[in-house]
Amino acid sequence: FWLKLLVQDFSRRTCCPFCQGEMSVKSIREHEGKALLKRWLPEYSNKAFGLDNAGCMVTPGVLDPTKGDDWNVILEKNPWLKTERLVAKPDQMIGGRGKAGLIAVNKSFDEVKAWISERMCKDTTVAGITGQLTHFLIEPFVPHQQSEEFYVCIQSHRYK
């Protein structure tokens, strides 16, 4: 399922004595949001809900192991990648990833690895905006209907 989280403060006051601006809006990656849900959802729902797997992040380190985790390290940390069918997509706050052909669905690890490698650090245009894709999320494939997908927005509010 598709999850995009937005941590936001609507209190419209300064955040500290040194800041003269209004409270900021902070977008976080889908992977970070799912990791938060995996960690806190069971506790705050009295274990009624949970998330088994928050997926894993793939960064440009796969192209240069001296700068991050290469494919072998990613596999060591996430052995489920070799046993599950997978979904891969850019994790860069892009709307319309599906319509732009930027979601690989029901793939093996080798297929996902090739799909990401073809796109990593390459210029891509989505909705008229061109940029490089540098972060990808891989997660287990869960068969479902389009009508069963949800957009989730989490907002954090500070009160006096």
Coordinates of N, CA and C in Angstrom, one line a residue:
F1 N 0.8 -1.2 0.0 CA 0.0 0.0 0.0 C 0.9 1.2 0.0
W2 N 0.3 2.3 -0.5 CA 1.1 3.6 -0.6 C 0.9 4.4 0.6
L3 N 2.0 4.9 1.1 CA 2.0 5.7 2.4 C 2.9 6.9 2.2
K4 N 2.4 8.0 2.4 CA 3.2 9.2 2.4 C 2.9 9.9 3.7
L5 N 3.9 10.2 4.5 CA 3.7 10.9 5.8 C 4.2 12.3 5.7
L6 N 3.4 13.2 6.4 CA 3.8 14.6 6.5 C 3.7 15.0 7.9
V7 N 4.9 15.3 8.5 CA 4.9 15.8 9.9 C 4.8 17.3 9.8
Q8 N 3.8 17.9 10.4 CA 3.5 19.3 10.2 C 3.0 20.0 11.5
D9 N 3.3 21.2 11.7 CA 2.9 22.0 12.9 C 2.1 23.2 12.4
F10 N 0.8 23.2 12.8 CA 0.0 24.3 12.4 C -0.2 25.4 13.4
S11 N 0.6 25.4 14.5 CA 0.3 26.4 15.6 C 0.7 27.8 15.2
R12 N 1.4 28.0 14.1 CA 1.7 29.4 13.7 C 2.4 30.2 14.7
R13 N 3.3 29.6 15.5 CA 4.1 30.4 16.4 C 5.6 30.1 16.1
T14 N 6.5 30.9 16.7 CA 7.9 30.6 16.4 C 8.3 29.3 17.2
C15 N 9.3 28.6 16.7 CA 9.6 27.3 17.3 C 10.6 27.5 18.4
C16 N 11.3 28.6 18.5 CA 12.2 28.8 19.6 C 12.6 30.3 19.7
P17 N 13.2 30.7 20.8 CA 13.5 32.1 20.9 C 14.4 32.7 19.8
F18 N 15.2 31.8 19.2 CA 16.1 32.3 18.1 C 15.5 32.3 16.7
C19 N 14.3 31.7 16.6 CA 13.7 31.6 15.2 C 12.6 32.7 15.1
Q20 N 12.7 33.4 14.1 CA 11.7 34.5 13.8 C 10.6 34.0 12.9
G21 N 10.8 32.9 12.3 CA 9.8 32.4 11.3 C 8.7 31.6 12.0
E22 N 7.8 31.1 11.2 CA 6.7 30.2 11.7 C 7.2 28.8 11.8
M23 N 6.4 28.0 12.5 CA 6.8 26.6 12.6 C 6.9 26.0 11.2
S24 N 7.8 25.0 11.1 CA 8.1 24.5 9.8 C 7.3 23.2 9.5
V25 N 7.2 22.9 8.2 CA 6.6 21.6 7.7 C 7.8 20.7 7.3
K26 N 7.8 19.5 7.8 CA 8.9 18.6 7.5 C 8.3 17.3 6.9
S27 N 8.7 17.2 5.6 CA 8.3 15.9 5.0 C 9.3 14.9 5.3
I28 N 8.8 13.6 5.4 CA 9.8 12.5 5.7 C 9.5 11.5 4.6
R29 N 10.5 10.6 4.5 CA 10.4 9.6 3.5 C 9.4 8.5 3.9
E30 N 8.8 7.9 2.8 CA 7.9 6.8 3.1 C 8.5 5.7 4.0
H31 N 9.7 5.4 3.7 CA 10.4 4.4 4.5 C 10.5 4.8 6.0
E32 N 10.8 6.0 6.3 CA 10.8 6.5 7.6 C 9.5 6.5 8.3
G33 N 8.4 6.8 7.5 CA 7.1 6.8 8.1 C 6.6 5.4 8.4
K34 N 7.0 4.4 7.5 CA 6.6 3.0 7.8 C 7.4 2.5 9.0
A35 N 8.6 2.9 9.1 CA 9.4 2.5 10.3 C 8.8 3.0 11.6
L36 N 8.3 4.3 11.5 CA 7.6 4.8 12.7 C 6.3 4.0 13.0
L37 N 5.5 3.7 12.0 CA 4.3 2.9 12.2 C 4.7 1.5 12.7
K38 N 5.7 0.9 12.2 CA 6.1 -0.4 12.7 C 6.4 -0.4 14.1
R39 N 7.1 0.7 14.5 CA 7.6 0.8 15.9 C 6.4 1.2 16.9
W40 N 5.6 2.1 16.5 CA 4.6 2.7 17.5 C 3.2 2.2 17.3
L41 N 2.7 1.7 16.1 CA 1.3 1.4 15.9 C 0.8 0.3 16.9
P42 N 1.6 -0.8 17.1 CA 1.1 -1.8 18.1 C 0.9 -1.2 19.5
E43 N 1.8 -0.4 19.9 CA 1.7 0.2 21.3 C 0.5 1.1 21.4
Y44 N 0.3 1.9 20.4 CA -0.8 2.9 20.5 C -2.2 2.3 20.1
S45 N -2.2 1.1 19.6 CA -3.5 0.5 19.3 C -3.8 -0.7 20.2
N46 N -3.1 -0.8 21.3 CA -3.2 -1.9 22.2 C -3.0 -3.3 21.4
K47 N -2.0 -3.2 20.5 CA -1.7 -4.4 19.7 C -2.8 -4.9 18.7
A48 N -3.8 -4.0 18.5 CA -4.8 -4.3 17.5 C -4.3 -4.2 16.1
F49 N -3.3 -3.4 15.9 CA -2.7 -3.2 14.5 C -1.2 -3.2 14.6
G50 N -0.6 -3.6 13.5 CA 0.8 -3.6 13.4 C 1.3 -3.6 11.9
L51 N 2.5 -3.5 11.8 CA 3.2 -3.5 10.5 C 4.3 -4.5 10.6
D52 N 4.3 -5.6 9.8 CA 5.3 -6.6 9.9 C 6.6 -6.2 9.3
N53 N 6.6 -5.4 8.3 CA 7.9 -5.1 7.6 C 7.8 -3.7 7.1
A54 N 8.8 -2.9 7.4 CA 8.8 -1.5 6.9 C 9.6 -1.4 5.6
G55 N 10.1 -2.5 5.1 CA 10.8 -2.4 3.8 C 12.3 -2.1 4.1
C56 N 13.0 -1.8 3.0 CA 14.4 -1.4 3.2 C 14.7 -0.3 2.1
M57 N 15.6 0.6 2.5 CA 16.0 1.7 1.7 C 17.2 1.4 0.8
V58 N 17.2 1.8 -0.4 CA 18.3 1.6 -1.3 C 18.8 3.0 -1.8
T59 N 20.0 3.3 -1.6 CA 20.6 4.6 -1.9 C 21.7 4.4 -2.9
P60 N 22.3 5.6 -3.4 CA 23.4 5.5 -4.4 C 24.6 4.6 -4.0
G61 N 24.6 4.2 -2.7 CA 25.7 3.4 -2.2 C 25.8 2.1 -3.0
V62 N 24.7 1.6 -3.6 CA 24.7 0.4 -4.4 C 25.6 0.6 -5.6
L63 N 25.8 1.8 -6.0 CA 26.7 2.1 -7.2 C 28.2 2.2 -6.8
D64 N 28.4 2.6 -5.5 CA 29.7 2.8 -5.0 C 29.8 2.4 -3.5
P65 N 30.2 1.1 -3.2 CA 30.1 0.6 -1.9 C 30.9 1.4 -0.9
T66 N 31.8 2.3 -1.3 CA 32.6 3.1 -0.3 C 31.7 4.2 0.2
K67 N 30.5 4.4 -0.4 CA 29.7 5.5 0.0 C 28.4 5.0 0.7
G68 N 28.2 3.7 0.9 CA 27.0 3.2 1.5 C 26.9 1.7 1.3
D69 N 25.7 1.2 1.6 CA 25.5 -0.2 1.5 C 25.4 -0.7 0.1
D70 N 26.1 -1.7 -0.3 CA 26.0 -2.3 -1.6 C 24.9 -3.4 -1.5
W71 N 24.6 -4.0 -2.6 CA 23.6 -5.0 -2.7 C 23.8 -6.2 -1.7
N72 N 25.1 -6.6 -1.5 CA 25.4 -7.7 -0.6 C 25.0 -7.3 0.8
V73 N 25.4 -6.1 1.2 CA 25.1 -5.6 2.6 C 23.5 -5.5 2.8
I74 N 22.8 -5.0 1.8 CA 21.4 -4.9 1.8 C 20.8 -6.3 2.0
L75 N 21.3 -7.3 1.3 CA 20.8 -8.6 1.4 C 21.1 -9.2 2.8
E76 N 22.3 -9.0 3.3 CA 22.6 -9.4 4.7 C 21.6 -8.9 5.7
K77 N 21.3 -7.6 5.6 CA 20.4 -7.0 6.6 C 19.0 -7.3 6.4
N78 N 18.6 -7.8 5.2 CA 17.2 -8.0 4.8 C 17.1 -9.4 4.1
P79 N 17.3 -10.5 4.7 CA 17.3 -11.8 4.0 C 15.9 -12.1 3.4
W80 N 14.9 -11.5 3.8 CA 13.5 -11.7 3.2 C 13.5 -11.3 1.8
L81 N 14.4 -10.4 1.4 CA 14.4 -10.0 0.0 C 14.6 -11.2 -1.0
K82 N 15.2 -12.2 -0.6 CA 15.4 -13.4 -1.5 C 14.3 -14.4 -1.5
T83 N 13.3 -14.2 -0.5 CA 12.3 -15.2 -0.4 C 10.9 -14.7 -0.7
E84 N 10.8 -13.3 -0.8 CA 9.4 -12.7 -1.0 C 9.3 -12.1 -2.4
R85 N 8.1 -12.0 -2.9 CA 7.9 -11.2 -4.1 C 7.9 -9.8 -3.6
L86 N 8.3 -8.8 -4.4 CA 8.7 -7.5 -4.0 C 8.0 -6.4 -4.8
V87 N 8.0 -5.2 -4.2 CA 7.6 -3.9 -4.8 C 8.8 -3.0 -4.6
A88 N 9.1 -2.3 -5.7 CA 10.1 -1.2 -5.6 C 9.6 0.1 -6.1
K89 N 10.0 1.2 -5.5 CA 9.6 2.5 -6.0 C 10.5 3.6 -5.5
P90 N 10.6 4.7 -6.1 CA 11.4 5.8 -5.6 C 10.7 6.3 -4.3
D91 N 11.6 6.7 -3.4 CA 11.1 7.2 -2.1 C 11.6 8.7 -2.0
Q92 N 10.9 9.5 -2.8 CA 11.3 10.9 -3.0 C 10.2 11.9 -3.0
M93 N 9.1 11.6 -2.4 CA 7.9 12.5 -2.4 C 7.5 12.9 -3.8
I94 N 7.3 11.8 -4.6 CA 6.8 12.0 -5.9 C 5.4 11.6 -6.0
G95 N 4.5 12.4 -6.4 CA 3.1 12.0 -6.7 C 3.0 11.4 -8.1
G96 N 2.2 10.5 -8.3 CA 1.9 9.9 -9.6 C 3.0 8.9 -10.0
R97 N 3.7 8.3 -9.1 CA 4.7 7.3 -9.4 C 4.2 6.2 -10.3
G98 N 3.0 5.7 -10.0 CA 2.4 4.6 -10.7 C 2.1 5.0 -12.2
K99 N 1.5 6.2 -12.4 CA 1.2 6.6 -13.7 C 2.5 6.9 -14.5
A100 N 3.6 7.2 -13.8 CA 4.9 7.5 -14.5 C 5.7 6.2 -14.7
G101 N 5.1 5.0 -14.4 CA 5.8 3.8 -14.5 C 7.0 3.6 -13.5
L102 N 6.9 4.3 -12.4 CA 8.0 4.2 -11.4 C 7.6 3.3 -10.2
I103 N 6.8 2.3 -10.4 CA 6.6 1.3 -9.4 C 6.8 -0.1 -10.1
A104 N 7.7 -0.9 -9.5 CA 7.9 -2.3 -10.0 C 7.1 -3.2 -9.0
V105 N 6.2 -4.0 -9.5 CA 5.3 -4.8 -8.7 C 5.5 -6.3 -8.9
N106 N 5.4 -7.0 -7.8 CA 5.4 -8.5 -7.9 C 6.7 -9.0 -8.6
K107 N 7.8 -8.5 -8.1 CA 9.1 -8.9 -8.8 C 10.0 -9.7 -7.8
S108 N 10.9 -10.4 -8.4 CA 12.0 -11.1 -7.6 C 13.0 -10.1 -7.2
F109 N 13.9 -10.5 -6.3 CA 15.0 -9.6 -5.9 C 15.9 -9.2 -7.1
D110 N 16.2 -10.2 -7.9 CA 17.1 -9.9 -9.0 C 16.4 -8.9 -10.0
E111 N 15.1 -9.1 -10.2 CA 14.3 -8.1 -11.0 C 14.3 -6.7 -10.4
V112 N 14.1 -6.7 -9.1 CA 14.1 -5.4 -8.5 C 15.5 -4.7 -8.5
K113 N 16.5 -5.5 -8.3 CA 17.8 -5.0 -8.3 C 18.1 -4.4 -9.7
A114 N 17.8 -5.1 -10.8 CA 18.0 -4.6 -12.1 C 17.2 -3.3 -12.4
W115 N 15.9 -3.3 -11.9 CA 15.0 -2.2 -12.1 C 15.5 -1.0 -11.5
I116 N 16.0 -1.1 -10.2 CA 16.5 0.1 -9.5 C 17.8 0.5 -10.1
S117 N 18.7 -0.4 -10.5 CA 20.0 -0.1 -11.1 C 19.8 0.7 -12.4
E118 N 18.8 0.4 -13.1 CA 18.5 1.1 -14.4 C 18.1 2.6 -14.1
R119 N 17.6 2.9 -12.9 CA 17.0 4.2 -12.6 C 17.8 5.0 -11.6
M120 N 18.7 4.4 -10.9 CA 19.4 5.0 -9.8 C 20.3 6.2 -10.4
C121 N 20.1 7.4 -9.8 CA 20.9 8.5 -10.2 C 20.8 8.9 -11.7
K122 N 19.7 8.6 -12.3 CA 19.4 8.9 -13.7 C 18.3 10.0 -13.6
D123 N 18.4 11.0 -14.6 CA 17.4 12.0 -14.7 C 16.1 11.4 -15.1
T124 N 15.0 11.8 -14.4 CA 13.7 11.3 -14.7 C 12.7 12.4 -14.7
T125 N 11.7 12.5 -15.6 CA 10.7 13.5 -15.6 C 9.4 13.0 -15.1
V126 N 8.8 13.6 -14.1 CA 7.5 13.2 -13.6 C 6.7 14.5 -13.5
A127 N 5.5 14.5 -14.1 CA 4.6 15.7 -14.1 C 5.4 17.0 -14.4
G128 N 6.2 16.9 -15.5 CA 6.9 18.1 -16.0 C 8.1 18.5 -15.2
I129 N 8.5 17.8 -14.1 CA 9.6 18.1 -13.3 C 10.7 17.0 -13.5
T130 N 11.9 17.5 -13.7 CA 13.0 16.6 -14.0 C 14.0 16.6 -12.8
G131 N 14.4 15.4 -12.4 CA 15.4 15.3 -11.3 C 15.9 13.9 -11.2
Q132 N 16.9 13.7 -10.4 CA 17.5 12.4 -10.2 C 16.9 11.6 -9.1
L133 N 16.7 10.3 -9.4 CA 16.1 9.4 -8.4 C 17.3 8.8 -7.6
T134 N 17.3 9.0 -6.3 CA 18.5 8.6 -5.5 C 18.1 7.7 -4.4
H135 N 16.8 7.6 -4.1 CA 16.4 6.7 -2.9 C 15.2 5.9 -3.4
F136 N 15.4 4.6 -3.1 CA 14.3 3.7 -3.5 C 13.9 2.8 -2.3
L137 N 12.6 2.5 -2.2 CA 12.1 1.7 -1.2 C 11.7 0.3 -1.8
I138 N 12.2 -0.8 -1.1 CA 11.8 -2.1 -1.5 C 11.0 -2.7 -0.3
E139 N 9.8 -3.3 -0.6 CA 9.0 -3.8 0.4 C 8.3 -5.1 -0.1
P140 N 7.8 -5.9 0.8 CA 7.1 -7.1 0.3 C 5.9 -6.8 -0.5
F141 N 5.6 -7.6 -1.5 CA 4.4 -7.4 -2.4 C 3.2 -8.0 -1.6
V142 N 2.2 -7.2 -1.5 CA 0.9 -7.7 -0.9 C -0.2 -7.5 -2.0
P143 N -0.7 -8.7 -2.5 CA -1.7 -8.6 -3.5 C -2.9 -7.9 -3.0
H144 N -3.5 -6.9 -3.8 CA -4.7 -6.2 -3.4 C -5.3 -5.5 -4.6
Q145 N -6.5 -5.0 -4.4 CA -7.1 -4.2 -5.4 C -6.7 -2.7 -5.2
Q146 N -6.8 -2.0 -6.3 CA -6.5 -0.5 -6.3 C -7.4 0.2 -5.2
S147 N -8.7 -0.3 -5.1 CA -9.6 0.3 -4.2 C -9.2 0.1 -2.7
E148 N -8.3 -0.8 -2.5 CA -7.8 -1.1 -1.1 C -6.6 -0.3 -0.7
E149 N -6.1 0.6 -1.6 CA -4.9 1.5 -1.3 C -5.4 2.7 -0.5
F150 N -4.5 3.2 0.4 CA -4.8 4.3 1.2 C -3.7 5.3 1.2
Y151 N -4.0 6.6 1.3 CA -3.0 7.6 1.5 C -3.1 8.0 3.0
V152 N -2.0 8.0 3.7 CA -2.0 8.3 5.1 C -1.1 9.5 5.3
C153 N -1.7 10.5 6.1 CA -1.0 11.7 6.4 C -1.0 11.8 7.9
I154 N 0.2 11.9 8.5 CA 0.3 12.1 10.0 C 0.8 13.5 10.2
Q155 N 0.2 14.2 11.1 CA 0.6 15.5 11.4 C 0.9 15.6 12.9
S156 N 1.9 16.3 13.2 CA 2.3 16.5 14.6 C 2.0 18.0 15.0
H157 N 1.2 18.2 16.1 CA 0.9 19.5 16.5 C 1.5 19.8 17.9
R158 N 2.0 21.0 18.1 CA 2.5 21.4 19.4 C 1.5 22.4 20.0
Y159 N 1.2 22.2 21.2 CA 0.3 23.0 21.9 C 1.0 23.7 23.1
K160 N 0.6 24.9 23.5 CA 1.1 25.6 24.6 C 0.6 24.9 25.9

